[in-house]
PDB file of C-alpha atoms and ligand atoms in Angstrom:
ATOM      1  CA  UNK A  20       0.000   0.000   0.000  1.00 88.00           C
ATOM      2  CA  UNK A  21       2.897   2.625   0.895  1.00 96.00           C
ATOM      3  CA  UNK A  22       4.717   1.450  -2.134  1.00 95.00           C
ATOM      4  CA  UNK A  23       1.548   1.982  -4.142  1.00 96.00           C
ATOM      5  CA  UNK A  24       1.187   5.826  -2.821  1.00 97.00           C
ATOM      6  CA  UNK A  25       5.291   6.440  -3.779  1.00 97.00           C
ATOM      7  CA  UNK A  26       5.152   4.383  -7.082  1.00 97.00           C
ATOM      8  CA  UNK A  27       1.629   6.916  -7.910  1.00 97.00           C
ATOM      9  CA  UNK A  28       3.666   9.944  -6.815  1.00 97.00           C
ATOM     10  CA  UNK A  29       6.426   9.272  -9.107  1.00 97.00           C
ATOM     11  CA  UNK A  30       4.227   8.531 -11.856  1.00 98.00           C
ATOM     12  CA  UNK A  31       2.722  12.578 -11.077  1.00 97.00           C
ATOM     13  CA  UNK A  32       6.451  13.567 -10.545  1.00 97.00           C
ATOM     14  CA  UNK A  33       7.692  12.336 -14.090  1.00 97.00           C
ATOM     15  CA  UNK A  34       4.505  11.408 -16.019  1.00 97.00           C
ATOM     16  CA  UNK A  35       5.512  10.560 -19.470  1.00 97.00           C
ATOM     17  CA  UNK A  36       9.003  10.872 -19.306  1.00 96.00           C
ATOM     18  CA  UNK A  37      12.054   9.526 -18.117  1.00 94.00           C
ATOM     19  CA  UNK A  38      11.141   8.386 -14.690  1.00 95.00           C
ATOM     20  CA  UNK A  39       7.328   7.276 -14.795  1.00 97.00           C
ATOM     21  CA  UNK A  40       6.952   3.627 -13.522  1.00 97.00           C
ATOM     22  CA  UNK A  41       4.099   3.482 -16.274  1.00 97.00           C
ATOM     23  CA  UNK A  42       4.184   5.233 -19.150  1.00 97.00           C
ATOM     24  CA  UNK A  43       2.941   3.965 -22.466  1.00 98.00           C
ATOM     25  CA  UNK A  44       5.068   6.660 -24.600  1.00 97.00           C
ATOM     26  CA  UNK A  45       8.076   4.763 -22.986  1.00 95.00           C
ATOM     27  CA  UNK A  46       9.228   3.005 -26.325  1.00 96.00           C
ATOM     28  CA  UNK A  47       8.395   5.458 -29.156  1.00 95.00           C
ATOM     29  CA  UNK A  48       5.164   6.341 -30.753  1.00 95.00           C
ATOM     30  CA  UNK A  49       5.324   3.616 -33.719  1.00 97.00           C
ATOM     31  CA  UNK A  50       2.765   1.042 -33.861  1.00 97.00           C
ATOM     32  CA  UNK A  51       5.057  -1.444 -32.003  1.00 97.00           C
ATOM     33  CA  UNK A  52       6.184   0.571 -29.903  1.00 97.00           C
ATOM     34  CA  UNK A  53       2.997   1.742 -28.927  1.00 97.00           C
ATOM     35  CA  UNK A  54       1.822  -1.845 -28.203  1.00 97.00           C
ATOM     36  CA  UNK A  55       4.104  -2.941 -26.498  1.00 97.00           C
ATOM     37  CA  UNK A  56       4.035   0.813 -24.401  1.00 98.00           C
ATOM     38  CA  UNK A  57       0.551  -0.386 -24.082  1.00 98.00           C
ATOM     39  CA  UNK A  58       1.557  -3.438 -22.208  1.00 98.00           C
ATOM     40  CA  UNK A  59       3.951  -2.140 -19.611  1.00 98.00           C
ATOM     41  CA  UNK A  60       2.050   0.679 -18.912  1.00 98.00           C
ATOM     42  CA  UNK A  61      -0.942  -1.601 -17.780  1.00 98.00           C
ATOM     43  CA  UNK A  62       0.690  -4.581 -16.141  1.00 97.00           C
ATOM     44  CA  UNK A  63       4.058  -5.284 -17.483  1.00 97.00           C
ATOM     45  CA  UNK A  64       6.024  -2.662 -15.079  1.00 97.00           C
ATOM     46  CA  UNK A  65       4.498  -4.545 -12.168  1.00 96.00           C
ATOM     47  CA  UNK A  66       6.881  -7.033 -12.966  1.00 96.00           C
ATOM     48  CA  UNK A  67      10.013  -4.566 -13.771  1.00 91.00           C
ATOM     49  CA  UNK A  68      12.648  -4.680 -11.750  1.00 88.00           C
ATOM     50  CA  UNK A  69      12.263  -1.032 -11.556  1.00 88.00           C
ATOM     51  CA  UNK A  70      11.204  -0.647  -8.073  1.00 92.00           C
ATOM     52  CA  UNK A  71      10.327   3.071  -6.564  1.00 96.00           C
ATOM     53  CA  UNK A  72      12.114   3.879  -3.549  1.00 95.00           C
ATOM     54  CA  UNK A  73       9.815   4.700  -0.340  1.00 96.00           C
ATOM     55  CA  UNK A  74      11.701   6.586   1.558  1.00 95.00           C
ATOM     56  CA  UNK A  75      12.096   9.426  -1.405  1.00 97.00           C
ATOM     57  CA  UNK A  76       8.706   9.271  -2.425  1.00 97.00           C
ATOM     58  CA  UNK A  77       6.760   8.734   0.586  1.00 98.00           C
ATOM     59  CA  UNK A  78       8.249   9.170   3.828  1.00 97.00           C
ATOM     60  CA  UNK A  79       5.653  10.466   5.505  1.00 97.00           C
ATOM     61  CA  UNK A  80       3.379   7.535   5.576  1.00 97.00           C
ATOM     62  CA  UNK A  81       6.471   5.264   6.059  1.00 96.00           C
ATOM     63  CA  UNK A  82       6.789   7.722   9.285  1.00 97.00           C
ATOM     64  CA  UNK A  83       3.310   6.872  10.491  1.00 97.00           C
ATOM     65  CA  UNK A  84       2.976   3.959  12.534  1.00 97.00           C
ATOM     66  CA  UNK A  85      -0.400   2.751  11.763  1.00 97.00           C
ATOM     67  CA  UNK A  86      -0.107   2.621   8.107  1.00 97.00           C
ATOM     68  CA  UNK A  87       3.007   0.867   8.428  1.00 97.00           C
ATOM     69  CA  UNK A  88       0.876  -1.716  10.175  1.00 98.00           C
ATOM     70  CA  UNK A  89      -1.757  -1.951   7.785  1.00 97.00           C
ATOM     71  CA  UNK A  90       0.904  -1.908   5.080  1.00 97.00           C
ATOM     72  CA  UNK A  91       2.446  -5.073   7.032  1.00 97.00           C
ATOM     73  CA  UNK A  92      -0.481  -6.660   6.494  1.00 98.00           C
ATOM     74  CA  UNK A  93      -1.270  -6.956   3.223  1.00 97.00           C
ATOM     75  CA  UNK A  94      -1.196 -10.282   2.561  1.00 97.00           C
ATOM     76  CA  UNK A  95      -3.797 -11.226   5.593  1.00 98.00           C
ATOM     77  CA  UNK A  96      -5.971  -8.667   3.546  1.00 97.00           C
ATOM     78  CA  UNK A  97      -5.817 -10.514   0.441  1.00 96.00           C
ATOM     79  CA  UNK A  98      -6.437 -13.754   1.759  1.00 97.00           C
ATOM     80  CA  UNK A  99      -9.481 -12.382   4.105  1.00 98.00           C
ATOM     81  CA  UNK A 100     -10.830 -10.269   0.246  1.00 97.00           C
ATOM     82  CA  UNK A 101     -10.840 -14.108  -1.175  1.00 97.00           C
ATOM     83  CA  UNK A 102     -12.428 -15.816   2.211  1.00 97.00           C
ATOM     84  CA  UNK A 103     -15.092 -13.525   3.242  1.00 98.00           C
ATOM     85  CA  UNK A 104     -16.932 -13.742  -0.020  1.00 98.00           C
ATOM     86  CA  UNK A 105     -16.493 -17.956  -0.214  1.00 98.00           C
ATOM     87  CA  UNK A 106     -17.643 -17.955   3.686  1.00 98.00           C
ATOM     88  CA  UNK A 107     -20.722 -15.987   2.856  1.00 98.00           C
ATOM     89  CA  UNK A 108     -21.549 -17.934  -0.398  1.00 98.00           C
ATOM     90  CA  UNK A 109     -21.489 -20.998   1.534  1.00 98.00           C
ATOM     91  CA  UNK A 110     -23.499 -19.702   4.323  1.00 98.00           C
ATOM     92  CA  UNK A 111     -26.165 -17.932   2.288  1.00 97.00           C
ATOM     93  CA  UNK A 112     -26.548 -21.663   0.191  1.00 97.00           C
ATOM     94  CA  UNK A 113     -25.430 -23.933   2.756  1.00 97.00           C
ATOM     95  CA  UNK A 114     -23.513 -25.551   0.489  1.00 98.00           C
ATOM     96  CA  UNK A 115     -20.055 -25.852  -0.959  1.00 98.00           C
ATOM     97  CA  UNK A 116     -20.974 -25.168  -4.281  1.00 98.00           C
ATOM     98  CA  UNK A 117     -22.252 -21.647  -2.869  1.00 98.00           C
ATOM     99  CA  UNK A 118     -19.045 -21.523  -1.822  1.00 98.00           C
ATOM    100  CA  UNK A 119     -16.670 -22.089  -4.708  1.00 98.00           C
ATOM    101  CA  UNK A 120     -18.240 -20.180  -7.007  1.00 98.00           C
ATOM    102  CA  UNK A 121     -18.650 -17.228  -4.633  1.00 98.00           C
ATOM    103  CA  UNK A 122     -14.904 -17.531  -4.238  1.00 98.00           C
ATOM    104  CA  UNK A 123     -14.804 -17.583  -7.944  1.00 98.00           C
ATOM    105  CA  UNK A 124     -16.877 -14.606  -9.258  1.00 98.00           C
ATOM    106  CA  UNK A 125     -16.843 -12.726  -5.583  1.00 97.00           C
ATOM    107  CA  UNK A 126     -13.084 -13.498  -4.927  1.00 97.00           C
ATOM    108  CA  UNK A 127     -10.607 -14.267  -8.061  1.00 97.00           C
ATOM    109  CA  UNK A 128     -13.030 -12.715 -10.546  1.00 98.00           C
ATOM    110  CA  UNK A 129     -13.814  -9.622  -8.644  1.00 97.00           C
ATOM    111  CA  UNK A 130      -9.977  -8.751  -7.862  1.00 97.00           C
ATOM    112  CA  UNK A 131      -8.932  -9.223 -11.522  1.00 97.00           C
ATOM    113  CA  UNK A 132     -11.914  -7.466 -13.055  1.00 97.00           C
ATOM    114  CA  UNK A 133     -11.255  -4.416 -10.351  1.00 96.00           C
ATOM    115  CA  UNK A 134      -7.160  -4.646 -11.563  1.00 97.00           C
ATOM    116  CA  UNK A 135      -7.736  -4.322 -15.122  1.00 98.00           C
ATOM    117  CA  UNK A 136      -9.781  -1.106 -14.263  1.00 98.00           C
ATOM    118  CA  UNK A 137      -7.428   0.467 -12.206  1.00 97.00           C
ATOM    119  CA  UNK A 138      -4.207  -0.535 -14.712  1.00 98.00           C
ATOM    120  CA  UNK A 139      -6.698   0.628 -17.823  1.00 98.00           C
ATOM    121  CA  UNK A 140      -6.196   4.084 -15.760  1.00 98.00           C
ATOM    122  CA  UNK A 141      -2.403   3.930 -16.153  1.00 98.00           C
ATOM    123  CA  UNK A 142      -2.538   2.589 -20.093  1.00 98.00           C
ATOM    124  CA  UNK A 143      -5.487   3.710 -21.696  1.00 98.00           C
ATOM    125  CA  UNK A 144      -6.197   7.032 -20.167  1.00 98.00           C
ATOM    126  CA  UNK A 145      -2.555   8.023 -21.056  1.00 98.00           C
ATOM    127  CA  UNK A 146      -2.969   7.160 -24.769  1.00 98.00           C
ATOM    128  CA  UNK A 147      -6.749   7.714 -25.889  1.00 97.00           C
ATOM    129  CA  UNK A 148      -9.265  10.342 -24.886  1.00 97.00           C
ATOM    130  CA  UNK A 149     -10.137  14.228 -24.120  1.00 97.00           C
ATOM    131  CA  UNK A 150      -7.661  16.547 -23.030  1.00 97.00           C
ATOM    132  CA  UNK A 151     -10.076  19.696 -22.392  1.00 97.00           C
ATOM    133  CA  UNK A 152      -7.328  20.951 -19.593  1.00 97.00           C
ATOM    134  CA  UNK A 153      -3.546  21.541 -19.269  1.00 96.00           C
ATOM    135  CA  UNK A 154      -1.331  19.249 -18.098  1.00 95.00           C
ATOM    136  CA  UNK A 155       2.765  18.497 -18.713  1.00 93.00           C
ATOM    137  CA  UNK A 156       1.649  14.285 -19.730  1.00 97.00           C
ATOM    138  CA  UNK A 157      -0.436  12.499 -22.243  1.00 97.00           C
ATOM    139  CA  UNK A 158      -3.134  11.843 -19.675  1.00 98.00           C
ATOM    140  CA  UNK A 159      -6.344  12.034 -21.174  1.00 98.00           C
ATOM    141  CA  UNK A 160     -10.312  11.726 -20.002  1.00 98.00           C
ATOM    142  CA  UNK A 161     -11.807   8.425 -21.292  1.00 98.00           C
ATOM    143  CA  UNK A 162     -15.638   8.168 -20.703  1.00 97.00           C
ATOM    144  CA  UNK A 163     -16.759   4.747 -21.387  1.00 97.00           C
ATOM    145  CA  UNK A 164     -14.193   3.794 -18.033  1.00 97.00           C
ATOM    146  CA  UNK A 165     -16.142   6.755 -15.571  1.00 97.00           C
ATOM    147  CA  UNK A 166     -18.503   4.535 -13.871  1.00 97.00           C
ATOM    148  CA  UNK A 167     -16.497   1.057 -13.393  1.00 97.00           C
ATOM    149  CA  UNK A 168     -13.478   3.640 -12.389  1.00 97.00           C
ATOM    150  CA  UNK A 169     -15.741   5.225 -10.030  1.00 97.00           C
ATOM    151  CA  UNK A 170     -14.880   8.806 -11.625  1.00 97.00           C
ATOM    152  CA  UNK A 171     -10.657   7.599 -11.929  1.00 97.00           C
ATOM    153  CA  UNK A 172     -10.888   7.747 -15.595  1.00 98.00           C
ATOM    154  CA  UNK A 173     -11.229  11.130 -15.949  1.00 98.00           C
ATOM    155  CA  UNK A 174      -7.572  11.204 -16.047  1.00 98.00           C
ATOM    156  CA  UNK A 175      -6.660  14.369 -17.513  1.00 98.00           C
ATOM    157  CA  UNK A 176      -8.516  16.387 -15.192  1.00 97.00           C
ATOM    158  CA  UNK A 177      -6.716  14.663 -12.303  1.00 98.00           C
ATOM    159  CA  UNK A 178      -2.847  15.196 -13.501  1.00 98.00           C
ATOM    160  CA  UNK A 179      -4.072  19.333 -14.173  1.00 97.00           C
ATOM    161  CA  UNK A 180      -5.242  19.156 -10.954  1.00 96.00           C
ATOM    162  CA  UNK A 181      -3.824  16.166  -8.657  1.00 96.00           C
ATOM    163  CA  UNK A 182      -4.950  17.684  -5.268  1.00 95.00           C
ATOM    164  CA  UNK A 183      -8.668  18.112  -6.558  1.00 97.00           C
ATOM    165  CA  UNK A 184     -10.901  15.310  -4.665  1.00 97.00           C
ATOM    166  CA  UNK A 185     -13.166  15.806  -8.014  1.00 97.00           C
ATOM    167  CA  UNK A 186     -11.904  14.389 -10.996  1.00 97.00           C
ATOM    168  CA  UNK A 187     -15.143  14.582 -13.073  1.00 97.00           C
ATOM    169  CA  UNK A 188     -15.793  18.355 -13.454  1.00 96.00           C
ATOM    170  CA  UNK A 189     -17.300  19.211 -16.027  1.00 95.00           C
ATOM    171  CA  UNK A 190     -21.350  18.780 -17.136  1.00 94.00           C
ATOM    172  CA  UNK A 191     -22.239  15.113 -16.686  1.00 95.00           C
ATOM    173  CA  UNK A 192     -19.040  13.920 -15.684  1.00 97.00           C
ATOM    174  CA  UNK A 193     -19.841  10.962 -12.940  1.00 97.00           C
ATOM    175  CA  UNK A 194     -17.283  10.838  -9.843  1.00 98.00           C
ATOM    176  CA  UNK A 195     -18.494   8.230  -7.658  1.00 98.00           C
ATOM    177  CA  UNK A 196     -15.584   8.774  -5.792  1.00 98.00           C
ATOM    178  CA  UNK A 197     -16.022  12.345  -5.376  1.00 98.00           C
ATOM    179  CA  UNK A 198     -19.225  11.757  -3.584  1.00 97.00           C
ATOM    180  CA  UNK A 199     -17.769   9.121  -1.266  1.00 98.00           C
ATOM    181  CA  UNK A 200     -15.046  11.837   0.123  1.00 98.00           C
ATOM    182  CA  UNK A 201     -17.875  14.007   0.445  1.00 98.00           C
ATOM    183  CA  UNK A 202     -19.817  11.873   2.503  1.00 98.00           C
ATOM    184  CA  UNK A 203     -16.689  11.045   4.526  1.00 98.00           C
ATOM    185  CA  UNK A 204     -16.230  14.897   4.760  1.00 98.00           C
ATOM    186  CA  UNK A 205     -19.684  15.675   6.112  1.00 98.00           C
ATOM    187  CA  UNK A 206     -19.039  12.724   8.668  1.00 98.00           C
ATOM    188  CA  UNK A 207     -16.009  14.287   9.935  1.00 98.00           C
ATOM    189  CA  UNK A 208     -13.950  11.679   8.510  1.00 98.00           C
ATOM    190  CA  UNK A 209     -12.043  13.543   6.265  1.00 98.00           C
ATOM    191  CA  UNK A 210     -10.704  16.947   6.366  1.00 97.00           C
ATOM    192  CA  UNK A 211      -8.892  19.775   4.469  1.00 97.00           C
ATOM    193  CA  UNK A 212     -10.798  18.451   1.319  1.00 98.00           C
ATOM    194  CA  UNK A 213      -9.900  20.678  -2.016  1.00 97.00           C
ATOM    195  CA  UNK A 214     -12.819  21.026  -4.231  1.00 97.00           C
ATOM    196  CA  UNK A 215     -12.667  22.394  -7.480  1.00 95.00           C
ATOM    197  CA  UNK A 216     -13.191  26.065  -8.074  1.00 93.00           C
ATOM    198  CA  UNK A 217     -14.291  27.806 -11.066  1.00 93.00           C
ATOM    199  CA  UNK A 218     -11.604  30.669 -11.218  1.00 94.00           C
ATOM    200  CA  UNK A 219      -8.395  26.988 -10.352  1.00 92.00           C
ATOM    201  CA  UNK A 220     -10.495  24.921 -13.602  1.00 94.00           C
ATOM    202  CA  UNK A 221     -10.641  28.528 -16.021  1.00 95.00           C
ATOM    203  CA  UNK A 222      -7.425  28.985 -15.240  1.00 95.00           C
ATOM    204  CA  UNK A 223      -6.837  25.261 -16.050  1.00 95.00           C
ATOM    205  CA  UNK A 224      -8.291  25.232 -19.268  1.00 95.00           C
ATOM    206  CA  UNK A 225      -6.431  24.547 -22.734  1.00 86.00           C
TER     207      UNK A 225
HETATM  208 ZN1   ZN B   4      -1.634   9.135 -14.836  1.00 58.88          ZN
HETATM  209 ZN1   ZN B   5      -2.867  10.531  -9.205  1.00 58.88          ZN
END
């Protein structure tokens, strides 16, 4: 989880250049190239040997004890994402059949479906979509990915403005996450939340 949060600020840090853990413009703009830019931008850098380094890139949450914990963890999170749903598939049926294939479709399915999402974030919204506001990358806003990316996908919008806890700004752009922090935010959960303002997104604009 902590290497997640330094490996995403080094993508902001170097996006599309020298630097970026996951940029499809990596290996040239030819068709090839592009392909196989494709390819390491969604999964293939996962398996680089390029790894970021924490302590650069985010030192304060390797400061803070209780994310360190929950970082720790990870594993015991996995395994309880894949048990839970099996446990209540075979409770709900009472029967193990219940319970395979909620481990199936609940568990394995679930996580992989969820991972090409997020990775379509890193490969497809830097290659193919609307660029309505400025940025230094290739990121772009690609629609048909708003809802299952819960408002990620408008990716352009997010590298012009990476502190805005709205991605999806303009008419008729869904955020689902948007709303979620602004639940959280009426609940007292969160705090110093930056919404967009008209003058920061004019002033934004291509
Ligand atoms: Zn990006
Ligand atoms: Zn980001």
């Amino acid at each position: 989880m902590i290497g997640w949060v330094a490996d995403h600020r080094r993508h902001h840090a170097f996006s599309d250049r020298d630097g970026d853990p996951h940029s499809p413009w990596l290996f040239g703009t030819s068709p090839v190239a592009l392909a196989r830019g494709f390819w390491h931008a969604h999964m293939g850098w996962l398996f680089g040997r390029d790894k970021t380094n924490v302590d650069r890139f985010a030192p304060d949450l390797a400061a803070d004890r209780d994310l360190r914990v929950v970082d720790r963890l990870f594993p015991l999170w996995v395994v309880l994402s894949l048990l839970l749903p099996a446990v209540l598939g075979g409770l709900l049926t009472l029967s193990w059949w219940g319970a395979l294939t909620a481990f199936l479709w609940a568990g394995l399915a679930r996580i992989s479906f969820q991972h090409h999402v997020t990775w379509s974030v890193n490969s497809i919204c830097h290659m193919i979509g609307e660029r309505p506001f400025a940025s230094r990358d290739r990121s772009a806003n690609f629609w048909p990915l708003a809802i299952l990316s819960m408002g990620e996908s408008w990716h352009n919008t997010h590298h012009a403005d990476p502190t805005s806890a709205r991605h999806g700004v303009l008419r008729g752009q869904l955020d689902v996450s948007a709303r979620v922090i602004w639940a959280f935010e009426k609940l007292g959960w969160a705090w110093n939340v930056r919404w967009p303002t008209a003058k920061r997104l004019a002033a934004l604009a291509r």
